[in-house]
Short mmCIF file of C-alpha atoms and ligand atoms in Angstrom, two decimals:
data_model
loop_
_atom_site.label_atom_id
_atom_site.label_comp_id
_atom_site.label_asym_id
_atom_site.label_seq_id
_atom_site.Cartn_x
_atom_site.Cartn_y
_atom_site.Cartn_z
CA UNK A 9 19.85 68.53 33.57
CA UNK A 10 21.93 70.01 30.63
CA UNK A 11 24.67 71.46 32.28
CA UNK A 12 28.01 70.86 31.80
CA UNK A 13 29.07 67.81 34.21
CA UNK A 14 31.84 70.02 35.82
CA UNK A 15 30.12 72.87 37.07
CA UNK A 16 27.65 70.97 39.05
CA UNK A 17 29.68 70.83 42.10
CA UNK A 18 30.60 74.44 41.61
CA UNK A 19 27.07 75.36 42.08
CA UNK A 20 25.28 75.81 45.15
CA UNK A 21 21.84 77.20 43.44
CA UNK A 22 20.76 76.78 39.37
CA UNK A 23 21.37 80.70 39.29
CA UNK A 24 23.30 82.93 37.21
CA UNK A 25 23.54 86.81 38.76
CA UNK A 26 22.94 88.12 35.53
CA UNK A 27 24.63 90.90 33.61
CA UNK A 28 23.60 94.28 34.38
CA UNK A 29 24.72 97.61 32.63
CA UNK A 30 26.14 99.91 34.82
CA UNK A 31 25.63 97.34 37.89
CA UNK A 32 27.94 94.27 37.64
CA UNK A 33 31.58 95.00 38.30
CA UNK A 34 34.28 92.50 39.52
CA UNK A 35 33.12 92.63 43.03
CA UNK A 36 29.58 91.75 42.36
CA UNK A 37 31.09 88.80 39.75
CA UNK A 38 33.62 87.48 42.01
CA UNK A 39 31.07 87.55 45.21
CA UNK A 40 28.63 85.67 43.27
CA UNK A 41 31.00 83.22 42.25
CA UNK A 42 32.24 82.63 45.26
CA UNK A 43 28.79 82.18 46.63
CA UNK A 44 27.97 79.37 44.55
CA UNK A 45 26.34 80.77 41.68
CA UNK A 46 27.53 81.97 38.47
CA UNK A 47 28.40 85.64 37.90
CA UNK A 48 28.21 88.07 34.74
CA UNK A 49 28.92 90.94 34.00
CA UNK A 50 28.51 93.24 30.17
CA UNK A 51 32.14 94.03 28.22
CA UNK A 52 30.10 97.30 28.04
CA UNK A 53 30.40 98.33 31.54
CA UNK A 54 34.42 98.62 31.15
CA UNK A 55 35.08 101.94 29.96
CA UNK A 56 38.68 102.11 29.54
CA UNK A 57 41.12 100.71 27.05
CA UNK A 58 42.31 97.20 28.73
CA UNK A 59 39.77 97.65 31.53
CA UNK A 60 38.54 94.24 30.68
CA UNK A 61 40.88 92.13 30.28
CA UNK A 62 41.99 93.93 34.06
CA UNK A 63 38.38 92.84 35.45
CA UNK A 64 38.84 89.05 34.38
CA UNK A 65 41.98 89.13 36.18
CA UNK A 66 40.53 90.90 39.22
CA UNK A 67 38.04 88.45 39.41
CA UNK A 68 39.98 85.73 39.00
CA UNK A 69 42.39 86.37 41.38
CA UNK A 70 39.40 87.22 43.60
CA UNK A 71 38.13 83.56 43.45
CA UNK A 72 41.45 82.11 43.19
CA UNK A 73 41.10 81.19 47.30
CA UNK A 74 38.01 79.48 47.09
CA UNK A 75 38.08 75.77 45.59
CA UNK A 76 35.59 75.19 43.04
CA UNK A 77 34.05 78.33 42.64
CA UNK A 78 31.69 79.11 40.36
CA UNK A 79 32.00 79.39 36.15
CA UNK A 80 31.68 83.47 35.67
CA UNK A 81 30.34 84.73 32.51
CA UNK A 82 31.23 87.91 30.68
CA UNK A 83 28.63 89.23 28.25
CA UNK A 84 28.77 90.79 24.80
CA UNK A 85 26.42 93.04 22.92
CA UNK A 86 26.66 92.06 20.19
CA UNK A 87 26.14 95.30 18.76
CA UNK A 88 27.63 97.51 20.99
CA UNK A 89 30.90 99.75 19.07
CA UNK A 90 33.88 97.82 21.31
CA UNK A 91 32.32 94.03 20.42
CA UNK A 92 35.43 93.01 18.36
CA UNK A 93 37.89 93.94 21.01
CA UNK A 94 36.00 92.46 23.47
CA UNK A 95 35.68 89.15 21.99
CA UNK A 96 39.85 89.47 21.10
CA UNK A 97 39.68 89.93 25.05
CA UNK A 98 37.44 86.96 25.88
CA UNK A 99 39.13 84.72 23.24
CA UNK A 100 42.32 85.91 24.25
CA UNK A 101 41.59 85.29 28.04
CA UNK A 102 39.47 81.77 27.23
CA UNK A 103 36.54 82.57 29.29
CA UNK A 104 34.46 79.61 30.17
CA UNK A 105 31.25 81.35 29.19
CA UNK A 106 30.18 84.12 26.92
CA UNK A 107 26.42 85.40 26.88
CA UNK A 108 25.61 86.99 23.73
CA UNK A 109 22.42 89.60 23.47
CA UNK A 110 21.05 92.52 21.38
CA UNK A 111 22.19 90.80 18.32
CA UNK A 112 22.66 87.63 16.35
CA UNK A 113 25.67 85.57 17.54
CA UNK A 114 26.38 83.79 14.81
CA UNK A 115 29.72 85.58 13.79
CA UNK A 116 31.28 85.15 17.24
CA UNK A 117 30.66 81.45 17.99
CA UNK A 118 33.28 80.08 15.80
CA UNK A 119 35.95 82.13 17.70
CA UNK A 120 34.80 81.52 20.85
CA UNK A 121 34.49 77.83 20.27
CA UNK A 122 38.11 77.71 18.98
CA UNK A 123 39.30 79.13 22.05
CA UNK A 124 36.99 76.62 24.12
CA UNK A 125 34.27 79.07 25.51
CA UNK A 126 31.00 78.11 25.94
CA UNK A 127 28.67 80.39 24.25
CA UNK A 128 24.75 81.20 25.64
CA UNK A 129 22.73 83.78 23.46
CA UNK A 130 20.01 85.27 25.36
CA UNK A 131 17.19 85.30 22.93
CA UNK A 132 13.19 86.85 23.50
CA UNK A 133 11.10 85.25 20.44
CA UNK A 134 10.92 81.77 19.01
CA UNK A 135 12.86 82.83 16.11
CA UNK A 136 16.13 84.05 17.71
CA UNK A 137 16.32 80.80 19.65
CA UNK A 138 15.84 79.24 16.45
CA UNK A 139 18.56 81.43 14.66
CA UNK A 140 20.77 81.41 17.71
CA UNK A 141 20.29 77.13 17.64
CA UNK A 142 21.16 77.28 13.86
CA UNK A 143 24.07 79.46 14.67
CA UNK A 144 25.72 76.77 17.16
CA UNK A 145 25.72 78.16 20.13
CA UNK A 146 25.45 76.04 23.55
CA UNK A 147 22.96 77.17 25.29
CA UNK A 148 19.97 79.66 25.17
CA UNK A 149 18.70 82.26 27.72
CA UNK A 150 15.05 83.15 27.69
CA UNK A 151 14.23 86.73 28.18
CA UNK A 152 10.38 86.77 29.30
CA UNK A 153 7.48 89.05 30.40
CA UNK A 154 8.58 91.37 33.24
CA UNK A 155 12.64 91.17 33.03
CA UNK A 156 14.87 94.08 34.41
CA UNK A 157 16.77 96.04 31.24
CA UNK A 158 15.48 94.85 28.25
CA UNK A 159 12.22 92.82 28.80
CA UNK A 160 11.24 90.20 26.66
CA UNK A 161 7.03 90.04 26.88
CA UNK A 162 6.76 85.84 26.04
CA UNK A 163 5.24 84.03 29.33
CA UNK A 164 8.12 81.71 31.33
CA UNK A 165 4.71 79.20 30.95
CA UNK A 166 5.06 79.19 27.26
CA UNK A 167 8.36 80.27 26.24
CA UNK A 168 10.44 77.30 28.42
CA UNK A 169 8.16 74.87 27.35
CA UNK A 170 7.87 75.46 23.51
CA UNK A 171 12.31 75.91 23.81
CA UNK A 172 12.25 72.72 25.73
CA UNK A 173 10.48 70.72 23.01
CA UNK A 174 13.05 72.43 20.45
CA UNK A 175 16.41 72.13 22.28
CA UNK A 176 17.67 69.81 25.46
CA UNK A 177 20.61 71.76 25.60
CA UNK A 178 21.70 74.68 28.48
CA UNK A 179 18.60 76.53 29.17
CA UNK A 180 17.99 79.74 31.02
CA UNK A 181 15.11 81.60 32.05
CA UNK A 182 15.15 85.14 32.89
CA UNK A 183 12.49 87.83 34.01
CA UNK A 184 10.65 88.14 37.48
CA UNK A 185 11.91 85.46 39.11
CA UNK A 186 11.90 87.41 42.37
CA UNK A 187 12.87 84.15 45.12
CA UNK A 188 14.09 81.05 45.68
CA UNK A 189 10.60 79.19 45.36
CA UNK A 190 10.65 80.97 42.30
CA UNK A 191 13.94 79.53 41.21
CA UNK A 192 12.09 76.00 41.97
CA UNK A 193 9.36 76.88 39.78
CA UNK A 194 11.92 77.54 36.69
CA UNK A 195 13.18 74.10 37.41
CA UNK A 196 10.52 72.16 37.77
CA UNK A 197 9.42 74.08 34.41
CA UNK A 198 12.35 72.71 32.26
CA UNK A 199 14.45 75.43 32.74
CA UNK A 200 18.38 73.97 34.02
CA UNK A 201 19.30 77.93 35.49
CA UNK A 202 17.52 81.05 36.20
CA UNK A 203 18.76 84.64 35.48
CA UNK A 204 17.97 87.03 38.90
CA UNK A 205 19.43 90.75 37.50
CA UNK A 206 16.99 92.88 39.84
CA UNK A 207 17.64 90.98 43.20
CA UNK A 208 21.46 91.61 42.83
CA UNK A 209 21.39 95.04 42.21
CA UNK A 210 20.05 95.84 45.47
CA UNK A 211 23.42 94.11 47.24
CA UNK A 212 26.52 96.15 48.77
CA UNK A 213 28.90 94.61 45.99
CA UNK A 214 26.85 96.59 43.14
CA UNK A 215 27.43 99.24 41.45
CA UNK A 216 24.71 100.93 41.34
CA UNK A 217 23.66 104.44 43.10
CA UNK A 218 22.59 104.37 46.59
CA UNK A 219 19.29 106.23 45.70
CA UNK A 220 18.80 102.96 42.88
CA UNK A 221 19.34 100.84 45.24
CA UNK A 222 16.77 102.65 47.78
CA UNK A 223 14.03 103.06 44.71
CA UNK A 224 14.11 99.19 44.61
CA UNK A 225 13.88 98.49 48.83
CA UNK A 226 10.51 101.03 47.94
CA UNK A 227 8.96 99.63 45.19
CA UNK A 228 6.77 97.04 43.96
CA UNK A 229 5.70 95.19 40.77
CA UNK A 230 2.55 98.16 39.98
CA UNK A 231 5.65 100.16 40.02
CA UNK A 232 7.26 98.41 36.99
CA UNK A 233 6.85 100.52 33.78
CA UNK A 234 7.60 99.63 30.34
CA UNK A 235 8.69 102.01 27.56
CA UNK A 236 11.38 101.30 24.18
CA UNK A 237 11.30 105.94 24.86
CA UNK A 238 14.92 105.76 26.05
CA UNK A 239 16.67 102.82 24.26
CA UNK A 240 14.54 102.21 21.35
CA UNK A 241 13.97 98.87 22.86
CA UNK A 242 11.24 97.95 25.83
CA UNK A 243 12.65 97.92 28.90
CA UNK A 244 11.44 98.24 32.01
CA UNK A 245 12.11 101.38 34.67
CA UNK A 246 10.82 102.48 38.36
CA UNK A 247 8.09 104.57 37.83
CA UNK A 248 9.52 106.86 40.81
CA UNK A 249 12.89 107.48 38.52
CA UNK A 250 10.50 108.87 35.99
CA UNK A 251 8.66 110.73 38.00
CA UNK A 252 11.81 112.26 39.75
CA UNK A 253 13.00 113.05 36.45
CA UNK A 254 10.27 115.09 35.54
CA UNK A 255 8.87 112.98 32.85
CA UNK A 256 5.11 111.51 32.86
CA UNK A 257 5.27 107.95 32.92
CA UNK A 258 2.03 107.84 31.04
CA UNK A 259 3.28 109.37 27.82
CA UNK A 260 6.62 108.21 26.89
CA UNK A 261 6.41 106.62 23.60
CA UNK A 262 4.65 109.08 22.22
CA UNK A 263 5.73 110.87 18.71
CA UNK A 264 9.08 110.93 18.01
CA UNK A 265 10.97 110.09 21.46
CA UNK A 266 11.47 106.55 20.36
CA UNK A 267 13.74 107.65 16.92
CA UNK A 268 15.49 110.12 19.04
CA UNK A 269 16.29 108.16 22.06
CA UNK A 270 20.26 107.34 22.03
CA UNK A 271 20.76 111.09 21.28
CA UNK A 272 18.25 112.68 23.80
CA UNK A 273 18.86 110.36 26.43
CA UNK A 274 22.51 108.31 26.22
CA UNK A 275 24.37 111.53 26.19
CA UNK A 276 25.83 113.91 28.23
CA UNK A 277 22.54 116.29 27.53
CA UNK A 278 22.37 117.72 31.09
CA UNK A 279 18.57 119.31 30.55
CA UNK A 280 17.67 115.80 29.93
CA UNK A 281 18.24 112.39 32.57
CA UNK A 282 20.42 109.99 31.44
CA UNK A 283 18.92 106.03 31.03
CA UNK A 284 20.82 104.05 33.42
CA UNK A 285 22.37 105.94 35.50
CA UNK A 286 19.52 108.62 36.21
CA UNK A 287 16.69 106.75 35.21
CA UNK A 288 16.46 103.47 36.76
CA UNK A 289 15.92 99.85 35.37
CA UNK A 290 14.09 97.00 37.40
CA UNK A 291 11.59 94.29 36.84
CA UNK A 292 8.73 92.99 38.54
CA UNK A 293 11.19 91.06 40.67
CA UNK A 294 11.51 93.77 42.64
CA UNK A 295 8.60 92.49 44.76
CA UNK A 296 11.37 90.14 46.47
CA UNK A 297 13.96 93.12 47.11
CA UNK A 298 13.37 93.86 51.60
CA UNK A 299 16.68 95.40 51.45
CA UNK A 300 20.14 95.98 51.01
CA UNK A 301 21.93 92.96 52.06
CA UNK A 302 25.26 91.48 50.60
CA UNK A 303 25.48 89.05 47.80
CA UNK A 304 26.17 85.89 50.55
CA UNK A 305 23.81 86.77 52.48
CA UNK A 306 20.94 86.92 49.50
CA UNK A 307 22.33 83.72 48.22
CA UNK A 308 22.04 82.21 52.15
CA UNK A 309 18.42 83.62 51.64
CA UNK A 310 17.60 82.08 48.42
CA UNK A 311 18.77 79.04 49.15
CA UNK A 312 17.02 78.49 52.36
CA UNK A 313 13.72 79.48 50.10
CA UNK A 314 14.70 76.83 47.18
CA UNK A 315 14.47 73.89 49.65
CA UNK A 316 11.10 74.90 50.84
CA UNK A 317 9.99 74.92 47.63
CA UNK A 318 11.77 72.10 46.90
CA UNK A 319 10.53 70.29 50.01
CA UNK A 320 7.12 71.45 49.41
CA UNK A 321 7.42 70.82 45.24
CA UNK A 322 8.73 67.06 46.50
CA UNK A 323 5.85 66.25 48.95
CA UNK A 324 8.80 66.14 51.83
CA UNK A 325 8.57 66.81 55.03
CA UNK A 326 10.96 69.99 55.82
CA UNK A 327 14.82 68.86 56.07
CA UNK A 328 18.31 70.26 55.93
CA UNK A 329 19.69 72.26 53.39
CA UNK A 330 20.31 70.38 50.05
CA UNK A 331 22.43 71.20 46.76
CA UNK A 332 20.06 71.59 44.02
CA UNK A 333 19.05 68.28 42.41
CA UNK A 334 21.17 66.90 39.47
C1 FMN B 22 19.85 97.77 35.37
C2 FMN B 22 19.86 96.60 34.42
C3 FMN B 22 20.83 96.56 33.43
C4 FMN B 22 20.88 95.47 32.54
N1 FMN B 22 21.89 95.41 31.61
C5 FMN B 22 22.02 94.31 30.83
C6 FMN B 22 23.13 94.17 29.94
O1 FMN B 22 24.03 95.01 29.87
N2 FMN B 22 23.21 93.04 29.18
C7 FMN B 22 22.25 92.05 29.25
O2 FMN B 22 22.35 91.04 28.54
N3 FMN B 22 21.20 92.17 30.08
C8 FMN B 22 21.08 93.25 30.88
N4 FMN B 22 20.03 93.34 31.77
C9 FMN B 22 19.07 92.23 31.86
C10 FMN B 22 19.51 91.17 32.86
O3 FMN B 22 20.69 90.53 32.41
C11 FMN B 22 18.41 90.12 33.08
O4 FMN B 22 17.94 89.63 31.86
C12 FMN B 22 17.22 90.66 33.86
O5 FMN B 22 17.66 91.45 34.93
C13 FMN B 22 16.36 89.51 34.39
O6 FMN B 22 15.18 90.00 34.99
P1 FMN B 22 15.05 90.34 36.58
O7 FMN B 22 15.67 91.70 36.71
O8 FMN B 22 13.60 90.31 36.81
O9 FMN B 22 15.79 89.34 37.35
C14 FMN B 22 19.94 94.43 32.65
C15 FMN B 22 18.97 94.48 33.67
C16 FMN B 22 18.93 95.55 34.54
C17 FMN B 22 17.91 95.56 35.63
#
């Protein structure tokens, strides 16, 4: 286990409620946190000037009542247009963790080390985990086949094993990991966290829309579709966003959408749906999403479905409720 010796105890599950664009606020953050599992949330979702440095402290204070809560994590795109205020921010505010994505994070680990954060880059091919590794950074998170927002397309069966052989640092695995048994599974792979974005959207601390939130209760994995159309990236969307959007979910990378896509579909274009916000993001994980439930009650439920597995992965009989081996 390659986590850092003092956040063991702060951690009820090996989870992190990962970072979600237009999703993860401080309520989401501080109820994960205080659930026993770490929470994030993207620099990019704070719109305003000072906004973020205002969400730290909300979460913070927000935590403040409940000892040893979890780490939180903010994350920063690394090429989104804000980045170098928000790392003065994180710097400034010495944030125990920063993931990094979209982007190499070489040029923000020496500040962030200096001010004592702990730096994860989020990384989908052998290469960026190699550049990221090169670059110093702590830990790695690996984006595989089937994640919510930007998918990575490397099997969790591969990718954990060939970074495990490389690295024996911090390492994260993200994409469909849709329950607590398969939290287990990430474990037992090599993996010391996994990354659940999807299950947490559908909880009443989110921010997404109520119809988002409905999509997910409705959908399953055949429902997943993946298109780089709308961010120049893959990513993956519900099917029934697309469709109620008027767009064929069949053709969308066809000619010249792909070049187009922060102009035709990031802006405030009303004869076109915005990504995001109109057309929604979700992984195959959504065939664990029942309902709407809030974020202590999901963790309650993954828990109780981590020491099954973990019963059942041990050879044990069934027993009480443990904290995750260390
Ligand atoms: C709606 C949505 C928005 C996302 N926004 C971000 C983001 O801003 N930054 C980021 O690093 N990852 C983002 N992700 C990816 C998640 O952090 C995570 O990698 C992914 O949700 C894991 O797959 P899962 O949804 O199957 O659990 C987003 C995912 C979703 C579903």
């Amino acid at each position: 286990m390659a986590l850092p010796a003092e956040w063991r105890t702060r951690l009820r599950l090996p989870l992190i409620a990962a970072p979600m664009l237009h999703v993860s606020g401080p309520a989401l953050v501080a109820a994960a946190c205080r659930a026993g599992v770490i929470g994030a949330f993207p620099a990019a979702n704070c719109r305003r000037h000072g906004e973020l440095a205002a969400w730290i402290a909300e979460i913070r204070r927000t935590i403040g009542d409940t000892p040893d809560a979890a780490p939180f994590a903010v994350n920063l795109i690394v090429r989104s247009a804000t980045l170098a205020d928000d790392l003065a921010c994180v710097v400034r505010e010495k944030v125990e963790l920063v993931i990094t994505s979209v982007g190499s994070p070489a040029a923000l680990v020496g500040p962030l080390h200096d001010a004592g954060c702990r730096v994860w880059a989020d990384v989908a091919t052998l290469a960026h985990a190699e550049k990221a590794l090169a670059a110093g950074v702590d830990g790695l998170v690996l984006l595989c086949a089937g994640a919510g927002g930007q998918t990575g397309w490397v099997s969790p069966f591969a990718g954990v094993r060939s970074l495990r052989a490389l690295f024996d640092g911090p390492l994260v695995v993200a994409g469909g990991l849709s329950d607590g048994h398969a939290l287990w599974a990430a474990q037992a792979l090599g993996a010391d966290l996994g990354y659940m974005g999807t299950r947490f959207i559908a909880t009443t601390e989110s921010l997404a829309s109520d119809a988002h939130r409905r999509m997910l209760v409705d959908a399953g994995w055949d429902d997943i579709v993946s298109s780089s159309a709308f961010t120049g990236l893959p990513v993956n969307w519900l099917r029934a966003s697309l469709v109620e959007a008027g767009l064929d979910p069949g053709a969308l990378d066809a000619g010249s959408l792909r070049a187009d896509a922060a102009e035709l579909y990031g802006t405030r274009d009303t004869r076109r749906p915005r990504r995001w916000t109109e057309l929604f993001s979700a992984g195959h994980s959504v065939a664990g999403v029942q309902g709407v439930q809030p974020v202590a009650a999901l963790v309650d439920e993954l828990a109780r479905q981590y020491d099954a597995a973990r019963q059942r992965g041990l050879g044990l009989a069934p027993a009480g409720p443990s904290r995750f081996p260390g």
